[in-house]
Coordinates of C-alpha atoms in Angstrom, one line a residue:
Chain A
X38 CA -32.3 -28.9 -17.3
X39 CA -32.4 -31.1 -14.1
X40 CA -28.6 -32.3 -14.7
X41 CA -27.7 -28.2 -14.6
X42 CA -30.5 -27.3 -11.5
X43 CA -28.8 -30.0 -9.3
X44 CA -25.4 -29.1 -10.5
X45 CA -26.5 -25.4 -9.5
X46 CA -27.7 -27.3 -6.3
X47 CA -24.1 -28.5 -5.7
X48 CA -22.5 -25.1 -5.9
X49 CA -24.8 -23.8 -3.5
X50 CA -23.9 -26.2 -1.2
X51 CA -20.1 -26.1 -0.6
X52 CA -20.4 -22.4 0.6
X53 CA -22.0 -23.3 3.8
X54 CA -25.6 -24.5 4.3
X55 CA -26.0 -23.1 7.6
X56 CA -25.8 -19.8 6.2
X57 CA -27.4 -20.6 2.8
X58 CA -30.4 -21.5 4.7
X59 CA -30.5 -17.3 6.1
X60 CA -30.1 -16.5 2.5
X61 CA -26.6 -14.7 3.2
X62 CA -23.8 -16.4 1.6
X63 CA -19.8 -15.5 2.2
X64 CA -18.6 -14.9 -1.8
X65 CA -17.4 -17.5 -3.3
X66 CA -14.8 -18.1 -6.1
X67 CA -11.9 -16.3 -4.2
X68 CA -8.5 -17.5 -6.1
X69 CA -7.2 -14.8 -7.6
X70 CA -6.9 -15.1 -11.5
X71 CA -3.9 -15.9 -13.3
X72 CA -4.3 -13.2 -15.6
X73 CA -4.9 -10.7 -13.0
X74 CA -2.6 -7.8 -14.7
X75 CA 1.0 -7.0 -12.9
X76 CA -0.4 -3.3 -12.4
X77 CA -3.3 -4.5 -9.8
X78 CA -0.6 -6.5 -8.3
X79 CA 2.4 -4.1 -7.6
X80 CA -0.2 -1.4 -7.3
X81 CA -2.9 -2.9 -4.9
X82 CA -0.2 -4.2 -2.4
X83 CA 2.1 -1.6 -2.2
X84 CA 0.9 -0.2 1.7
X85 CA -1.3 -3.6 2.7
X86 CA -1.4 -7.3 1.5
X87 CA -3.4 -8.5 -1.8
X88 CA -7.3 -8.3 -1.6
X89 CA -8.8 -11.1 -4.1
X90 CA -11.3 -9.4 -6.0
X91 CA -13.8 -11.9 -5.1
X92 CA -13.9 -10.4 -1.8
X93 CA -16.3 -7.6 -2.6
X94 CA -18.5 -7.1 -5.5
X95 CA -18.2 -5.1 -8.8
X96 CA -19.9 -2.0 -7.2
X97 CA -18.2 -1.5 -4.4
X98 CA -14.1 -1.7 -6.0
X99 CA -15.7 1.0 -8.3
X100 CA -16.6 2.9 -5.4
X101 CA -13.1 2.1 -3.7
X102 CA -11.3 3.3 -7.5
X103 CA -13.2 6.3 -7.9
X104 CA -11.8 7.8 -4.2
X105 CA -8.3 6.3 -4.2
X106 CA -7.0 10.6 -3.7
X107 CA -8.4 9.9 -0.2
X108 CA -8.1 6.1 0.2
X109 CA -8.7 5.3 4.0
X110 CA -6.6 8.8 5.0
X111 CA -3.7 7.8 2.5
X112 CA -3.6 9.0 -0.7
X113 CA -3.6 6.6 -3.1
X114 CA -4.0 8.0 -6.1
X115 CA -2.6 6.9 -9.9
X116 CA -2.3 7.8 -13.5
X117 CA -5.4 7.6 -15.1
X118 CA -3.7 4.8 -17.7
X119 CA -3.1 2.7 -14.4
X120 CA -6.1 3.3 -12.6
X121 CA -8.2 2.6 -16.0
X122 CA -6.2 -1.0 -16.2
X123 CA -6.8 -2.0 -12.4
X124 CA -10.9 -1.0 -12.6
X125 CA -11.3 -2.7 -15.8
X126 CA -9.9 -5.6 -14.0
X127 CA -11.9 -5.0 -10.3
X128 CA -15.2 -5.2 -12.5
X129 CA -14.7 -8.0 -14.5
X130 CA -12.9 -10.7 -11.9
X131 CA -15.2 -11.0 -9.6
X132 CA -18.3 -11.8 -11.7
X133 CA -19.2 -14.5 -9.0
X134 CA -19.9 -12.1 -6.3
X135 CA -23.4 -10.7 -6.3
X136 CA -23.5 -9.9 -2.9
X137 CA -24.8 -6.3 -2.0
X138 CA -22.3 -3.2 -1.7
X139 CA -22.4 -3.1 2.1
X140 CA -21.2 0.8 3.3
X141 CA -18.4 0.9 5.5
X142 CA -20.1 2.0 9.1
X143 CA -17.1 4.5 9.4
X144 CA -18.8 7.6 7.4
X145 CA -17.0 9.1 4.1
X146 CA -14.6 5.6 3.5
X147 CA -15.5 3.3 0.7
X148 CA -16.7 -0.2 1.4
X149 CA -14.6 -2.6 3.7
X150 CA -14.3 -6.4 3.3
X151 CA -13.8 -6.5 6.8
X152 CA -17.1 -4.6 7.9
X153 CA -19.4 -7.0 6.2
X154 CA -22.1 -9.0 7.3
X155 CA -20.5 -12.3 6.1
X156 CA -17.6 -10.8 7.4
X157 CA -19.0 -10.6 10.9
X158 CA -20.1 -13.8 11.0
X159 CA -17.2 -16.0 10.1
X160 CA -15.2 -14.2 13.2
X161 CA -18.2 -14.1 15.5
X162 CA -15.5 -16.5 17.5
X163 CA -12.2 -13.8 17.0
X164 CA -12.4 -11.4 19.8
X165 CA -11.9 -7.8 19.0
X166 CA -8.7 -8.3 21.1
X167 CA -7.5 -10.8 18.5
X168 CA -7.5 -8.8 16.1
X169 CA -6.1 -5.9 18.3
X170 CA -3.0 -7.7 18.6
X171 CA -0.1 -6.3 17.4
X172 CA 1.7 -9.3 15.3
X173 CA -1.9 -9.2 13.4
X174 CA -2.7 -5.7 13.3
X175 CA -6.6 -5.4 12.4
X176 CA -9.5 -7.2 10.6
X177 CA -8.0 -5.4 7.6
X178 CA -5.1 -7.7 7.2
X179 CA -6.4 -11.1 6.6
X180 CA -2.4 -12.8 5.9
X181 CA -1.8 -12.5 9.7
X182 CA -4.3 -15.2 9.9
X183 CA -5.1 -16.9 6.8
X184 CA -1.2 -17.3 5.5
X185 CA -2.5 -17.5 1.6
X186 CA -4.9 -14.5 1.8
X187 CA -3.4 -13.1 -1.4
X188 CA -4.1 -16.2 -3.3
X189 CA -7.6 -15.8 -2.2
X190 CA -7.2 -18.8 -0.1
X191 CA -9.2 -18.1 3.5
X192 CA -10.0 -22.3 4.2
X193 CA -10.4 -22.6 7.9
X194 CA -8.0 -25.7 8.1
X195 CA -5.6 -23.4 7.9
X196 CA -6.8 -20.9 9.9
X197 CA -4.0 -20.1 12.5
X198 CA -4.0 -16.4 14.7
X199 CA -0.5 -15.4 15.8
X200 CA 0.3 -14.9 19.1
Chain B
X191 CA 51.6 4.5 8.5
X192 CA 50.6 2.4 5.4
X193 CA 46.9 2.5 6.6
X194 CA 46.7 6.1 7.4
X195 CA 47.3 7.4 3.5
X196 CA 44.5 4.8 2.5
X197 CA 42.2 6.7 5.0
X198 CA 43.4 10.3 4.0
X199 CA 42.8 9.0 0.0
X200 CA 39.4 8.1 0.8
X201 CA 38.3 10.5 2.3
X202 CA 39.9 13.2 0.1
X203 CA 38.0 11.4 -2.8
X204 CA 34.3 11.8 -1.1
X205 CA 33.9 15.9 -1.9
X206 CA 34.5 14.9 -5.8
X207 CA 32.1 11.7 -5.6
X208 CA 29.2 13.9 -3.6
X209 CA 29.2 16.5 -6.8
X210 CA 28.2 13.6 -9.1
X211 CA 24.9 15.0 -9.5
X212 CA 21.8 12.4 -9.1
X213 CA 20.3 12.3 -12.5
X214 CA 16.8 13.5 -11.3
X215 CA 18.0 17.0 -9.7
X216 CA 18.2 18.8 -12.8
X217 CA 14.7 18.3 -14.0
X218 CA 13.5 19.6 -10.4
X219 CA 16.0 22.4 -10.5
X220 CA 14.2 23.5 -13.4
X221 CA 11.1 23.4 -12.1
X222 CA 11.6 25.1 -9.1
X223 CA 13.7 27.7 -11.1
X224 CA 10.3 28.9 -12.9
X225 CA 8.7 28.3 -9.0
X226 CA 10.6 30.8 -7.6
X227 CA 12.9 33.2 -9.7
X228 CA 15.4 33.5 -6.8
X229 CA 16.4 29.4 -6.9
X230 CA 19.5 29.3 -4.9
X231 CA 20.2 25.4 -5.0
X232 CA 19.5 22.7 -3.2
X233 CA 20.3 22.0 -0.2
X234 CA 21.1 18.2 2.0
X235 CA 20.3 19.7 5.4
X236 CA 16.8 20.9 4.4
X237 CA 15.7 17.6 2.8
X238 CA 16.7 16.0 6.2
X239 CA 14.7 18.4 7.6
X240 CA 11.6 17.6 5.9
X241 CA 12.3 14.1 6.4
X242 CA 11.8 14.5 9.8
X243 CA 9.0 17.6 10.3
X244 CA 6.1 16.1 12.5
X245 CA 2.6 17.2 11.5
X246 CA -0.4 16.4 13.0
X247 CA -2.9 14.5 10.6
X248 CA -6.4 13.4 12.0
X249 CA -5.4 11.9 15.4
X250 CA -2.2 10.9 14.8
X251 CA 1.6 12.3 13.8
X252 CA 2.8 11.2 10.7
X253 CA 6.2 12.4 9.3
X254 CA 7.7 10.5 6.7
X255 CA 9.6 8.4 9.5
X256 CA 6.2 7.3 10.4
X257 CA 6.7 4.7 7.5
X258 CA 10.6 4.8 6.5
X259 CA 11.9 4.7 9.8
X260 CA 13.9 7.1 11.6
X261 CA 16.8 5.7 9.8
X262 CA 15.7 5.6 5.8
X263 CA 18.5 3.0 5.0
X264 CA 16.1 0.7 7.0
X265 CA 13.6 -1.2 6.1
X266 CA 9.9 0.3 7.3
X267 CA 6.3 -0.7 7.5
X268 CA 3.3 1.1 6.8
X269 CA 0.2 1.5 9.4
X270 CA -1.7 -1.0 7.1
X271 CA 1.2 -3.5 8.0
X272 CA 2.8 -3.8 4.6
X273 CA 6.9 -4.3 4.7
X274 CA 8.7 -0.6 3.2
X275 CA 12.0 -1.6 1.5
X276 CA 14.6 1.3 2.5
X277 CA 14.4 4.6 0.9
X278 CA 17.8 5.5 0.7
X279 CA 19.9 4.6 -2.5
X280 CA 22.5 3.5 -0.6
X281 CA 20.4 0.7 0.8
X282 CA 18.4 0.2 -2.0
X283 CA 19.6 0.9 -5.2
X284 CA 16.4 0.8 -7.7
X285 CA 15.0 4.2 -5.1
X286 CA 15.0 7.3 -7.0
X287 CA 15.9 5.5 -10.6
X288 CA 12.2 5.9 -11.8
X289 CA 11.0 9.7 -12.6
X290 CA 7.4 8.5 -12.2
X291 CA 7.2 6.6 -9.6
X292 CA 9.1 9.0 -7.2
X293 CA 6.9 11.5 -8.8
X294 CA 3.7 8.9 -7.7
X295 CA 5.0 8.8 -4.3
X296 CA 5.7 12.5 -3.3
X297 CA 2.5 13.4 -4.7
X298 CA 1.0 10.8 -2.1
X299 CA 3.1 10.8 1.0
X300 CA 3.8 14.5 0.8
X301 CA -0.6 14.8 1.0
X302 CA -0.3 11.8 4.2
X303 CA 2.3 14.0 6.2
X304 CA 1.6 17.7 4.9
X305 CA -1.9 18.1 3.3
X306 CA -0.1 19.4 0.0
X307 CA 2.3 18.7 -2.5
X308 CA 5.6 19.0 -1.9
X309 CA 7.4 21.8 -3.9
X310 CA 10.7 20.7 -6.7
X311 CA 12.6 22.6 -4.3
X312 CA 11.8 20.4 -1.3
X313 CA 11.7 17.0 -3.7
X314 CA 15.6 18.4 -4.6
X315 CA 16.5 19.1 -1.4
X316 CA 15.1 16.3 -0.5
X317 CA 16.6 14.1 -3.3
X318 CA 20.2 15.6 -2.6
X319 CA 20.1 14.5 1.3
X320 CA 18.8 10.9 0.8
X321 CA 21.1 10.3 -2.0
X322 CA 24.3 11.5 -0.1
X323 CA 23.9 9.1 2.4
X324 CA 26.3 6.8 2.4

């Protein structure tokens, strides 16, 4: 019991204390899965780059699957045998998340990765004209900055924003 | 002298290889036979046409150059910064080889630029422009 409470302990800890100790944690356990099924991956990347689906919880990729007909103002809507395959999946791989669904502040989108609180936090340093720039694009596109974004790899060592 | 036959045989040769029908065009003429009873054909200038039709969506205009480019035997990008391989078969032979995905993809880009679904007379017309480009 004490051997699995400080190995618990442990886990905690690599996150980021400073923010542990606010009680707000970025997720954890980003790699994407090596079963993640070829579907999600041709599918989900067609118009933007890979999202890990450790990025947001369970919740809110259901929400994002059940309004793909008016995805963001594109249409991005599938069979029902695809879309079935790809939700199973969102659900399942990223168990470790259980942060809240957090509402995208732009009224009638799903939830955004980029418009969380933990998201806000670990740019509080990237201007809003950083992101503006044209070689990145917007917050949405985290492979302008974070080269192996769609390997759910975001470590700030190799953190670099393009010119 | 030599070179000029070689020029006139090519070029006498392109009306026959333009009437090898693209393997999807059928399927939509039948569709857009029981569409509209009066079904004339399709026609290459009026899929250019549609490839090029501004509309304007939200606050922006989006025609299907928006993404493919003006020129759709170049490569595009889409406003969420994602690389378009080119559209037309001549650049890019796997476009137009799989029913459901060009199915997938007028039903979703025709909805971006128009607000609807694009008729099987426009996807032929369409389909018979793109795939004449050479």
């Amino acid at each position: 019991m004490a051997l699995a409470l400080s190995l618990a302990g442990f886990s905690l800890a690599d996150d980021d204390e400073h923010h542990e100790r606010q009680g707000y944690k970025r997720p954890k356990r980003l790699a994407v899965p090596s079963d993640a099924p070829l579907v999600w991956r041709e599918e989900c990347a067609a118009c933007h780059m890979l999202y890990a689906p450790g990025l947001l919880p369970a919740d809110a990729w259901r929400e994002q699957m059940r309004t793909l007909a008016d995805h963001y103002g594109s249409n991005a809507s599938l069979d029902p045998l695809q879309e079935q395959e790809i939700l199973d999946f969102l659900v399942r791989a990223p168990a470790a998340n259980r942060l809240p669904t957090e509402p995208s502040p732009t009224a009638g989108e799903p939830p955004r990765i980029s418009q969380t609180r933990w998201f806000e936090r670990k740019h509080d340093e990237v201007s809003a004209a950083k992101f503006a720039r044209e070689s990145v694009g917007g917050r949405f596109n985290c492979v302008a900055c974070h080269r192996d974004a769609e390997r759910g790899d975001f470590d700030d060592d190799r953190v670099k924003i393009p010119r | 002298m030599k070179n000029h036959w070689i020029v006139l045989a090519c070029c006498l040769s392109l009306p026959a290889l333009a009437e090898t029908e693209h393997p999807l065009l059928p399927g939509y003429a039948a569709q857009a036979r029981l569409e509209n009873p009066a079904f004339a054909g399709f026609s290459a200038e009026r899929g250019q046409a549609l490839y090029v039709a501004e509309e304007q969506r939200a606050d922006k205009t989006m025609s299907c150059t928006t993404c493919h480019t003006a020129d759709p035997r170049k490569a595009g990008k889409t406003p969420a910064h994602r690389k378009v391989e080119p559209l037309a078969p001549v650049a890019n032979p796997e476009r137009f080889s799989d029913a459901q995905k060009v199915e997938k993809w007028f039903r979703r880009n025709c909805d971006d630029v128009f607000a609807r679904e694009c008729t099987a007379q426009e996807k032929g017309d369409f389909i018979t422009w793109i795939s004449g480009l050479q």
